[in-house]
mmCIF file of C-alpha atoms in Angstrom:
data_model
loop_
_atom_site.group_PDB
_atom_site.id
_atom_site.type_symbol
_atom_site.label_atom_id
_atom_site.label_comp_id
_atom_site.label_asym_id
_atom_site.label_seq_id
_atom_site.Cartn_x
_atom_site.Cartn_y
_atom_site.Cartn_z
ATOM 1 C CA MET A 1 100.274 -41.958 -40.072
ATOM 2 C CA ALA A 2 102.204 -44.522 -42.189
ATOM 3 C CA LEU A 3 102.552 -43.799 -45.904
ATOM 4 C CA ARG A 4 100.941 -46.241 -48.264
ATOM 5 C CA SER A 5 103.014 -48.281 -50.694
ATOM 6 C CA ASP A 6 103.680 -47.120 -54.238
ATOM 7 C CA TYR A 7 101.016 -48.019 -56.788
ATOM 8 C CA ARG A 8 102.306 -50.081 -59.773
ATOM 9 C CA ALA A 9 99.258 -51.756 -61.336
ATOM 10 C CA GLY A 10 99.042 -51.697 -65.158
ATOM 11 C CA THR A 11 101.207 -49.623 -67.562
ATOM 12 C CA ILE A 12 101.324 -46.033 -68.737
ATOM 13 C CA SER A 13 101.786 -44.147 -72.001
ATOM 14 C CA VAL A 14 102.984 -40.544 -72.290
ATOM 15 C CA ALA A 15 104.658 -38.487 -75.001
ATOM 16 C CA THR A 16 107.772 -36.377 -74.532
ATOM 17 C CA GLY A 17 106.819 -32.804 -73.535
ATOM 18 C CA ALA A 18 103.191 -33.762 -72.942
ATOM 19 C CA THR A 19 101.164 -33.580 -69.694
ATOM 20 C CA ALA A 20 98.429 -36.171 -70.509
ATOM 21 C CA VAL A 21 99.220 -39.638 -69.116
ATOM 22 C CA THR A 22 97.119 -42.691 -70.147
ATOM 23 C CA GLY A 23 96.910 -45.818 -68.106
ATOM 24 C CA SER A 24 96.086 -49.406 -69.026
ATOM 25 C CA GLY A 25 94.848 -51.754 -66.333
ATOM 26 C CA THR A 26 94.982 -48.880 -63.767
ATOM 27 C CA ALA A 27 92.514 -47.645 -61.177
ATOM 28 C CA TRP A 28 94.022 -44.298 -60.217
ATOM 29 C CA LEU A 29 90.824 -42.438 -59.249
ATOM 30 C CA THR A 30 89.571 -45.429 -57.236
ATOM 31 C CA ALA A 31 92.902 -45.734 -55.494
ATOM 32 C CA GLY A 32 92.533 -42.121 -54.258
ATOM 33 C CA PHE A 33 95.369 -40.433 -56.162
ATOM 34 C CA ALA A 34 95.113 -36.633 -56.320
ATOM 35 C CA GLU A 35 96.957 -33.449 -57.164
ATOM 36 C CA GLY A 36 100.466 -33.372 -55.662
ATOM 37 C CA ASP A 37 101.194 -37.146 -55.844
ATOM 38 C CA GLN A 38 104.345 -38.274 -57.704
ATOM 39 C CA LEU A 39 104.802 -40.331 -60.921
ATOM 40 C CA PHE A 40 108.058 -42.267 -61.472
ATOM 41 C CA ALA A 41 108.916 -43.950 -64.779
ATOM 42 C CA ASP A 42 112.074 -44.637 -66.776
ATOM 43 C CA GLY A 43 114.185 -42.799 -64.240
ATOM 44 C CA TYR A 44 112.146 -39.538 -64.407
ATOM 45 C CA CYS A 45 109.701 -38.044 -61.932
ATOM 46 C CA GLY A 46 106.592 -35.953 -62.484
ATOM 47 C CA ILE A 47 104.066 -34.231 -60.211
ATOM 48 C CA VAL A 48 100.413 -35.097 -60.680
ATOM 49 C CA GLY A 49 98.346 -32.040 -61.505
ATOM 50 C CA ALA A 50 94.941 -33.775 -61.621
ATOM 51 C CA VAL A 51 93.439 -37.218 -61.831
ATOM 52 C CA THR A 52 90.428 -37.332 -64.146
ATOM 53 C CA SER A 53 89.642 -41.038 -64.194
ATOM 54 C CA ASP A 54 91.047 -44.464 -63.306
ATOM 55 C CA THR A 55 93.014 -44.458 -66.588
ATOM 56 C CA ALA A 56 93.799 -40.750 -67.137
ATOM 57 C CA LEU A 57 95.738 -38.104 -65.288
ATOM 58 C CA THR A 58 97.442 -34.834 -66.052
ATOM 59 C CA LEU A 59 100.921 -33.784 -64.996
ATOM 60 C CA ALA A 60 101.558 -30.398 -63.444
ATOM 61 C CA GLN A 61 104.481 -29.894 -65.873
ATOM 62 C CA PRO A 62 105.394 -31.443 -69.302
ATOM 63 C CA TRP A 63 107.050 -34.883 -69.171
ATOM 64 C CA ARG A 64 110.820 -34.464 -69.428
ATOM 65 C CA GLY A 65 111.627 -38.104 -70.241
ATOM 66 C CA GLY A 66 111.338 -39.986 -73.499
ATOM 67 C CA MET A 67 108.120 -41.226 -74.966
ATOM 68 C CA LEU A 68 106.691 -44.188 -73.107
ATOM 69 C CA ASN A 69 104.197 -46.701 -74.435
ATOM 70 C CA GLY A 70 102.939 -49.476 -72.129
ATOM 71 C CA ALA A 71 105.766 -48.811 -69.732
ATOM 72 C CA ALA A 72 106.033 -49.771 -66.057
ATOM 73 C CA TYR A 73 105.721 -46.931 -63.536
ATOM 74 C CA ARG A 74 105.208 -46.057 -59.898
ATOM 75 C CA LEU A 75 102.654 -43.678 -58.396
ATOM 76 C CA ARG A 76 103.578 -42.469 -54.917
ATOM 77 C CA TYR A 77 101.112 -40.974 -52.480
ATOM 78 C CA GLN A 78 101.991 -37.579 -51.028
ATOM 79 C CA GLY A 79 101.753 -37.500 -47.247
ATOM 80 C CA ASP A 80 98.768 -35.648 -45.798
ATOM 81 C CA GLY A 81 100.990 -33.458 -43.676
ATOM 82 C CA SER A 82 103.046 -32.387 -46.669
ATOM 83 C CA ARG A 83 99.995 -31.845 -48.767
ATOM 84 C CA ILE A 84 98.333 -29.640 -46.084
ATOM 85 C CA SER A 85 101.539 -27.717 -45.450
ATOM 86 C CA ALA A 86 101.945 -26.894 -49.125
ATOM 87 C CA GLN A 87 98.382 -25.818 -49.479
ATOM 88 C CA ALA A 88 98.609 -23.717 -46.360
ATOM 89 C CA ARG A 89 101.798 -22.078 -47.708
ATOM 90 C CA GLN A 90 100.077 -21.333 -50.981
ATOM 91 C CA LEU A 91 97.126 -19.789 -49.185
ATOM 92 C CA ILE A 92 99.377 -17.611 -47.033
ATOM 93 C CA ASP A 93 101.278 -16.439 -50.147
ATOM 94 C CA LEU A 94 98.033 -15.601 -51.894
ATOM 95 C CA LEU A 95 96.598 -13.660 -48.979
ATOM 96 C CA GLY A 96 99.750 -12.133 -47.641
ATOM 97 C CA ASN A 97 101.374 -10.913 -50.855
ATOM 98 C CA SER A 98 98.309 -8.964 -51.932
ATOM 99 C CA GLY A 99 98.145 -6.731 -48.842
ATOM 100 C CA ASN A 100 94.369 -7.380 -48.556
ATOM 101 C CA LEU A 101 94.564 -9.013 -45.096
ATOM 102 C CA GLU A 102 96.684 -6.120 -43.753
ATOM 103 C CA ALA A 103 94.243 -3.618 -45.167
ATOM 104 C CA LEU A 104 91.266 -5.467 -43.686
ATOM 105 C CA GLY A 105 93.007 -5.741 -40.357
ATOM 106 C CA GLY A 106 93.687 -2.043 -40.303
ATOM 107 C CA LEU A 107 89.971 -1.174 -40.355
ATOM 108 C CA GLN A 108 88.133 -0.463 -37.108
ATOM 109 C CA GLY A 109 84.944 -2.482 -36.914
ATOM 110 C CA LEU A 110 81.888 -0.271 -36.392
ATOM 111 C CA ALA A 111 78.163 -0.882 -36.296
ATOM 112 C CA ASN A 112 76.345 -0.357 -39.630
ATOM 113 C CA ARG A 113 79.551 -0.161 -41.655
ATOM 114 C CA LEU A 114 80.551 -2.199 -44.717
ATOM 115 C CA SER A 115 84.186 -2.715 -45.794
ATOM 116 C CA TYR A 116 85.110 -2.286 -49.471
ATOM 117 C CA PHE A 117 88.228 -1.987 -51.625
ATOM 118 C CA THR A 118 89.390 1.508 -52.470
ATOM 119 C CA GLY A 119 92.431 0.335 -54.477
ATOM 120 C CA SER A 120 95.086 -2.409 -54.698
ATOM 121 C CA GLY A 121 95.647 -3.607 -51.090
ATOM 122 C CA GLN A 122 93.540 -0.744 -49.760
ATOM 123 C CA MET A 123 90.166 -0.823 -48.069
ATOM 124 C CA GLY A 124 87.689 1.592 -46.455
ATOM 125 C CA LEU A 125 84.333 1.639 -44.653
ATOM 126 C CA THR A 126 80.981 2.910 -45.878
ATOM 127 C CA THR A 127 77.635 3.274 -44.208
ATOM 128 C CA LEU A 128 75.352 0.284 -44.410
ATOM 129 C CA THR A 129 71.863 1.488 -43.614
ATOM 130 C CA ALA A 130 68.889 -0.631 -42.445
ATOM 131 C CA PHE A 131 67.296 -0.003 -45.831
ATOM 132 C CA ALA A 132 70.412 -1.217 -47.703
ATOM 133 C CA ARG A 133 70.403 -4.395 -45.577
ATOM 134 C CA SER A 134 66.726 -4.975 -46.303
ATOM 135 C CA LEU A 135 67.544 -4.757 -50.018
ATOM 136 C CA LEU A 136 70.667 -6.948 -49.811
ATOM 137 C CA ASP A 137 68.818 -9.841 -48.211
ATOM 138 C CA ASP A 138 66.236 -9.983 -51.034
ATOM 139 C CA ALA A 139 66.460 -13.323 -52.846
ATOM 140 C CA ASP A 140 65.423 -12.147 -56.291
ATOM 141 C CA ALA A 141 64.389 -9.145 -58.493
ATOM 142 C CA ALA A 142 60.705 -9.385 -57.629
ATOM 143 C CA THR A 143 61.454 -9.140 -53.890
ATOM 144 C CA ALA A 144 63.842 -6.258 -54.472
ATOM 145 C CA ARG A 145 61.142 -4.404 -56.422
ATOM 146 C CA ALA A 146 58.723 -4.936 -53.556
ATOM 147 C CA THR A 147 61.288 -3.495 -51.126
ATOM 148 C CA LEU A 148 61.820 -0.463 -53.410
ATOM 149 C CA GLY A 149 58.191 -0.051 -54.259
ATOM 150 C CA ALA A 150 59.207 -0.103 -57.878
ATOM 151 C CA VAL A 151 57.226 -1.190 -60.941
ATOM 152 C CA GLN A 152 58.711 -3.855 -63.178
ATOM 153 C CA GLN A 153 59.844 -2.343 -66.513
ATOM 154 C CA GLY A 154 59.130 -4.702 -69.453
ATOM 155 C CA GLY A 155 59.019 -8.476 -69.184
ATOM 156 C CA GLY A 156 55.324 -8.697 -70.157
ATOM 157 C CA THR A 157 53.907 -10.415 -73.202
ATOM 158 C CA SER A 158 55.528 -9.002 -76.383
ATOM 159 C CA GLN A 159 57.353 -6.376 -74.387
ATOM 160 C CA GLY A 160 60.966 -5.464 -75.106
ATOM 161 C CA PRO A 161 63.752 -4.230 -72.766
ATOM 162 C CA ASN A 162 63.255 -0.557 -73.622
ATOM 163 C CA ILE A 163 63.681 2.128 -70.944
ATOM 164 C CA VAL A 164 60.340 3.627 -70.017
ATOM 165 C CA ARG A 165 60.202 7.070 -68.271
ATOM 166 C CA LEU A 166 57.140 8.657 -66.633
ATOM 167 C CA GLY A 167 57.133 12.228 -65.292
ATOM 168 C CA TRP A 168 55.004 15.321 -64.659
ATOM 169 C CA ALA A 169 55.171 17.886 -67.500
ATOM 170 C CA ALA A 170 57.330 20.936 -66.734
ATOM 171 C CA ASP A 171 54.392 23.195 -67.507
ATOM 172 C CA GLY A 172 52.141 21.263 -65.167
ATOM 173 C CA SER A 173 49.843 20.188 -68.027
ATOM 174 C CA GLY A 174 49.774 16.470 -67.107
ATOM 175 C CA LEU A 175 51.622 13.140 -66.955
ATOM 176 C CA LEU A 176 54.043 12.451 -69.849
ATOM 177 C CA ALA A 177 55.646 9.176 -71.057
ATOM 178 C CA GLN A 178 58.823 8.468 -72.947
ATOM 179 C CA VAL A 179 60.217 5.152 -74.318
ATOM 180 C CA ASP A 180 63.984 5.335 -74.813
ATOM 181 C CA ALA A 181 64.422 8.613 -76.661
ATOM 182 C CA THR A 182 60.882 8.730 -78.141
ATOM 183 C CA PRO A 183 58.323 11.032 -76.447
ATOM 184 C CA MET A 184 54.917 9.327 -76.209
ATOM 185 C CA GLY A 185 52.915 12.411 -75.168
ATOM 186 C CA ALA A 186 50.406 12.686 -72.318
ATOM 187 C CA LEU A 187 48.936 9.720 -70.555
ATOM 188 C CA TRP A 188 45.188 9.744 -70.191
ATOM 189 C CA THR A 189 43.877 9.367 -66.658
ATOM 190 C CA ASN A 190 40.468 10.008 -65.017
ATOM 191 C CA ALA A 191 41.727 13.544 -64.362
ATOM 192 C CA TYR A 192 41.171 14.264 -68.024
ATOM 193 C CA VAL A 193 37.599 12.998 -68.119
ATOM 194 C CA GLU A 194 36.406 14.418 -64.805
ATOM 195 C CA GLY A 195 32.915 15.722 -65.412
ATOM 196 C CA ASP A 196 33.112 18.723 -63.142
ATOM 197 C CA PRO A 197 35.408 21.431 -64.526
ATOM 198 C CA ALA A 198 36.472 22.685 -61.095
ATOM 199 C CA ALA A 199 37.313 19.147 -59.983
ATOM 200 C CA ARG A 200 39.207 18.544 -63.226
ATOM 201 C CA ARG A 201 41.260 21.737 -62.717
ATOM 202 C CA ALA A 202 41.940 20.736 -59.107
ATOM 203 C CA LYS A 203 43.289 17.350 -60.223
ATOM 204 C CA LEU A 204 45.462 18.825 -62.944
ATOM 205 C CA GLY A 205 46.574 21.810 -60.903
ATOM 206 C CA ALA A 206 45.229 24.097 -63.713
ATOM 207 C CA GLN A 207 44.019 27.709 -63.396
ATOM 208 C CA ALA A 208 40.373 28.509 -63.801
ATOM 209 C CA ASN A 209 39.243 29.986 -67.110
ATOM 210 C CA LEU A 210 40.154 33.688 -67.138
ATOM 211 C CA GLY A 211 37.540 34.617 -69.705
ATOM 212 C CA PHE A 212 40.171 36.189 -71.961
ATOM 213 C CA THR A 213 43.500 35.306 -73.667
ATOM 214 C CA PRO A 214 46.458 36.449 -71.515
ATOM 215 C CA VAL A 215 49.472 38.137 -73.151
ATOM 216 C CA GLN A 216 52.989 37.435 -71.995
ATOM 217 C CA GLN A 217 54.626 40.434 -70.394
ATOM 218 C CA GLY A 218 58.255 40.896 -71.456
ATOM 219 C CA GLY A 219 60.647 38.166 -72.540
ATOM 220 C CA GLY A 220 60.978 39.382 -76.151
ATOM 221 C CA THR A 221 64.218 40.490 -77.845
ATOM 222 C CA GLY A 222 65.685 43.433 -76.025
ATOM 223 C CA GLN A 223 62.811 43.529 -73.524
ATOM 224 C CA GLY A 224 63.262 43.750 -69.793
ATOM 225 C CA VAL A 225 61.182 42.439 -66.925
ATOM 226 C CA ASN A 226 59.336 45.758 -66.276
ATOM 227 C CA LYS A 227 55.712 45.691 -65.157
ATOM 228 C CA ILE A 228 53.338 47.118 -67.763
ATOM 229 C CA PHE A 229 49.933 48.676 -66.935
ATOM 230 C CA LEU A 230 47.175 49.338 -69.514
ATOM 231 C CA GLY A 231 43.967 51.169 -68.566
ATOM 232 C CA TRP A 232 41.132 53.413 -69.633
ATOM 233 C CA ASP A 233 41.153 57.050 -68.471
ATOM 234 C CA ASN A 234 37.486 57.649 -69.522
ATOM 235 C CA THR A 235 38.537 59.104 -72.861
ATOM 236 C CA SER A 236 41.372 56.966 -74.195
ATOM 237 C CA LEU A 237 43.727 54.071 -73.556
ATOM 238 C CA ARG A 238 46.785 54.903 -71.463
ATOM 239 C CA GLY A 239 49.959 53.029 -70.688
ATOM 240 C CA GLN A 240 52.393 52.954 -67.750
ATOM 241 C CA VAL A 241 55.751 51.128 -67.352
ATOM 242 C CA ASP A 242 56.560 50.494 -63.723
ATOM 243 C CA TYR A 243 56.018 53.950 -62.238
ATOM 244 C CA VAL A 244 56.416 55.935 -65.489
ATOM 245 C CA ASP A 245 53.231 57.204 -67.252
ATOM 246 C CA ILE A 246 53.817 57.005 -70.996
ATOM 247 C CA GLY A 247 50.524 58.755 -71.862
ATOM 248 C CA ARG A 248 47.814 57.900 -74.348
ATOM 249 C CA ILE A 249 48.183 54.958 -76.735
ATOM 250 C CA TRP A 250 47.353 55.723 -80.328
ATOM 251 C CA SER A 251 44.584 53.647 -81.871
ATOM 252 C CA ASP A 252 41.714 54.003 -84.290
ATOM 253 C CA PHE A 253 39.264 54.598 -81.462
ATOM 254 C CA GLY A 254 37.626 58.047 -81.709
ATOM 255 C CA SER A 255 40.010 59.122 -84.455
ATOM 256 C CA GLY A 256 37.451 59.548 -87.252
ATOM 257 C CA ARG A 257 38.609 59.237 -90.800
ATOM 258 C CA GLN A 258 37.659 59.572 -94.419
ATOM 259 C CA MET A 259 40.239 57.944 -96.610
ATOM 260 C CA ALA A 260 39.546 59.437 -100.082
ATOM 261 C CA ALA A 261 40.931 62.088 -102.499
ATOM 262 C CA THR A 262 39.128 64.611 -100.262
ATOM 263 C CA GLY A 263 39.214 63.356 -96.715
ATOM 264 C CA TYR A 264 40.492 63.669 -93.128
ATOM 265 C CA GLN A 265 42.200 61.696 -90.353
ATOM 266 C CA ARG A 266 42.273 62.536 -86.670
ATOM 267 C CA ILE A 267 45.484 61.628 -84.874
ATOM 268 C CA PRO A 268 44.567 59.742 -81.645
ATOM 269 C CA GLY A 269 44.752 62.247 -78.824
ATOM 270 C CA GLY A 270 45.996 64.887 -81.206
ATOM 271 C CA PRO A 271 45.155 67.231 -84.151
ATOM 272 C CA LEU A 272 42.857 66.694 -87.173
ATOM 273 C CA ILE A 273 44.440 66.642 -90.650
ATOM 274 C CA GLN A 274 42.304 67.293 -93.747
ATOM 275 C CA TRP A 275 43.127 67.350 -97.442
ATOM 276 C CA GLY A 276 41.562 67.822 -100.876
ATOM 277 C CA SER A 277 41.756 69.343 -104.358
ATOM 278 C CA SER A 278 39.884 72.207 -106.129
ATOM 279 C CA MET A 279 39.882 74.281 -109.352
ATOM 280 C CA ASN A 280 38.643 77.822 -109.997
ATOM 281 C CA SER A 281 36.307 78.360 -112.953
ATOM 282 C CA ASN A 282 36.893 82.099 -113.289
ATOM 283 C CA TYR A 283 39.480 84.730 -112.428
ATOM 284 C CA SER A 284 38.039 85.565 -109.058
ATOM 285 C CA ASP A 285 39.093 84.221 -105.692
ATOM 286 C CA TYR A 286 36.941 81.460 -104.178
ATOM 287 C CA TYR A 287 36.034 79.849 -100.881
ATOM 288 C CA GLN A 288 37.052 76.205 -100.167
ATOM 289 C CA PRO A 289 34.950 74.396 -97.587
ATOM 290 C CA LEU A 290 36.595 71.680 -95.402
ATOM 291 C CA PRO A 291 35.349 68.031 -95.425
ATOM 292 C CA VAL A 292 34.465 68.412 -91.706
ATOM 293 C CA ALA A 293 34.572 71.406 -89.444
ATOM 294 C CA PHE A 294 37.422 71.802 -86.950
ATOM 295 C CA THR A 295 36.291 71.789 -83.339
ATOM 296 C CA SER A 296 38.160 74.942 -82.322
ATOM 297 C CA ALA A 297 40.287 76.344 -85.154
ATOM 298 C CA CYS A 298 42.127 75.766 -88.425
ATOM 299 C CA TRP A 299 45.823 76.302 -87.618
ATOM 300 C CA ALA A 300 47.326 76.233 -91.095
ATOM 301 C CA VAL A 301 46.736 75.360 -94.785
ATOM 302 C CA ALA A 302 49.458 74.417 -97.288
ATOM 303 C CA PRO A 303 48.370 74.779 -100.987
ATOM 304 C CA VAL A 304 50.209 73.368 -103.981
ATOM 305 C CA ALA A 305 49.448 74.294 -107.652
ATOM 306 C CA ASP A 306 49.410 71.493 -110.167
ATOM 307 C CA ASN A 307 49.804 73.554 -113.363
ATOM 308 C CA VAL A 308 52.567 73.980 -115.991
ATOM 309 C CA MET A 309 53.246 77.664 -116.808
ATOM 310 C CA PRO A 310 55.365 79.190 -119.563
ATOM 311 C CA ALA A 311 58.936 79.684 -118.563
ATOM 312 C CA ALA A 312 58.561 83.485 -118.478
ATOM 313 C CA ASN A 313 55.587 83.434 -116.067
ATOM 314 C CA ALA A 314 55.230 82.539 -112.370
ATOM 315 C CA LEU A 315 52.086 81.129 -110.680
ATOM 316 C CA SER A 316 51.387 81.959 -107.064
ATOM 317 C CA ILE A 317 48.770 80.259 -104.829
ATOM 318 C CA THR A 318 47.892 81.737 -101.411
ATOM 319 C CA VAL A 319 45.159 81.137 -98.806
ATOM 320 C CA SER A 320 43.504 83.459 -96.305
ATOM 321 C CA GLN A 321 40.453 83.740 -94.055
ATOM 322 C CA LEU A 322 41.088 80.466 -92.239
ATOM 323 C CA THR A 323 38.048 79.374 -90.279
ATOM 324 C CA LYS A 324 36.811 76.153 -88.664
ATOM 325 C CA ASN A 325 34.750 75.443 -91.804
ATOM 326 C CA GLY A 326 36.967 76.519 -94.705
ATOM 327 C CA PHE A 327 39.417 79.073 -96.235
ATOM 328 C CA ASP A 328 39.818 81.343 -99.328
ATOM 329 C CA ILE A 329 42.095 80.438 -102.235
ATOM 330 C CA ARG A 330 43.768 83.118 -104.452
ATOM 331 C CA SER A 331 45.489 82.264 -107.780
ATOM 332 C CA ARG A 332 47.821 84.865 -109.414
ATOM 333 C CA VAL A 333 50.085 84.912 -112.466
ATOM 334 C CA LEU A 334 53.145 87.152 -112.624
ATOM 335 C CA SER A 335 54.044 87.674 -116.303
ATOM 336 C CA ALA A 336 57.474 88.460 -117.758
ATOM 337 C CA GLY A 337 56.591 92.121 -118.127
ATOM 338 C CA GLY A 338 55.773 92.389 -114.421
ATOM 339 C CA ALA A 339 52.004 92.452 -114.793
ATOM 340 C CA LEU A 340 50.021 90.626 -112.089
ATOM 341 C CA SER A 341 46.719 89.059 -113.047
ATOM 342 C CA GLY A 342 44.290 86.349 -111.975
ATOM 343 C CA HIS A 343 44.540 82.808 -113.288
ATOM 344 C CA VAL A 344 41.623 80.585 -114.252
ATOM 345 C CA GLY A 345 41.597 76.742 -114.177
ATOM 346 C CA THR A 346 44.245 76.480 -111.485
ATOM 347 C CA LEU A 347 44.346 72.929 -109.987
ATOM 348 C CA VAL A 348 45.168 73.292 -106.281
ATOM 349 C CA HIS A 349 46.026 70.464 -103.848
ATOM 350 C CA TRP A 350 45.885 71.478 -100.224
ATOM 351 C CA ILE A 351 46.401 70.121 -96.680
ATOM 352 C CA ALA A 352 44.883 71.721 -93.562
ATOM 353 C CA ILE A 353 45.675 71.031 -89.922
ATOM 354 C CA GLY A 354 43.768 72.110 -86.820
ATOM 355 C CA ASP A 355 41.744 70.995 -83.811
#
């Protein structure tokens, strides 16, 4: 193919060191000039980088000659063969120097596999499933959501781009919602307003009403995972931990009590403790009845005198004749001379224990 003659119509203007060339009376774009063609003027040559209009083009490198204003010039067409060869060389350099073609050529083509870069000039294969292909061929987000069976998040009237999360409560109590980091609580559904209690429990996965409040077994500080049994043995409450019987559990049941200055308290499953105060009105010994009678016997009585005696005298309080109903109290004074006599007006506090 014969080369076309140089183009010389009009004049050009260009500044030293600039790349912009302005034409006057020119028709460069119409004449078909393009990147790679050559510009000659004032003994210098430049390579055209781009032609933007009939009167404007850009050089690939700054103009090395002096400033021109309305100067004559020549534009020379680059041969198609040279232009194609240069472009092919550039393409080969771009593809060959990166190692990408070699990496792609080193892969073994397999069905349902997709090539991808694993590094610079390195490629690998990954599985491309039928589902992935069905998602990749979707034209837009709405089609992709339909493929995934997903619900669009946001985008409605007055709705923002917040992240909305829905999930079943860890304790199985219902469906919970959260927007970004803010918990929104339970979502109301027809499961909450089901008229029939059994049907409502079935929908929520809830347990039927136990008729009592359950107590958590174990899990406290220092507590193990032992199994605890509580039960009635026809007389009292008993406990068992795993296979170990820990006996009766103390409670107020059946204990009986009279909390006063003269009173009594039965220890659950154990003895009866009684207490009181008394004072003799004469020098003789006297009988002290108990608030309640012991069932079988009075085991012991401890008396204490609440009197102040002269330093030279000693006061002695003793008890005897212990029965289920009472006991005798004796009050004696030992004087400094060794004489032993009765004592009147002795305030005695006592505690009795028995069964």
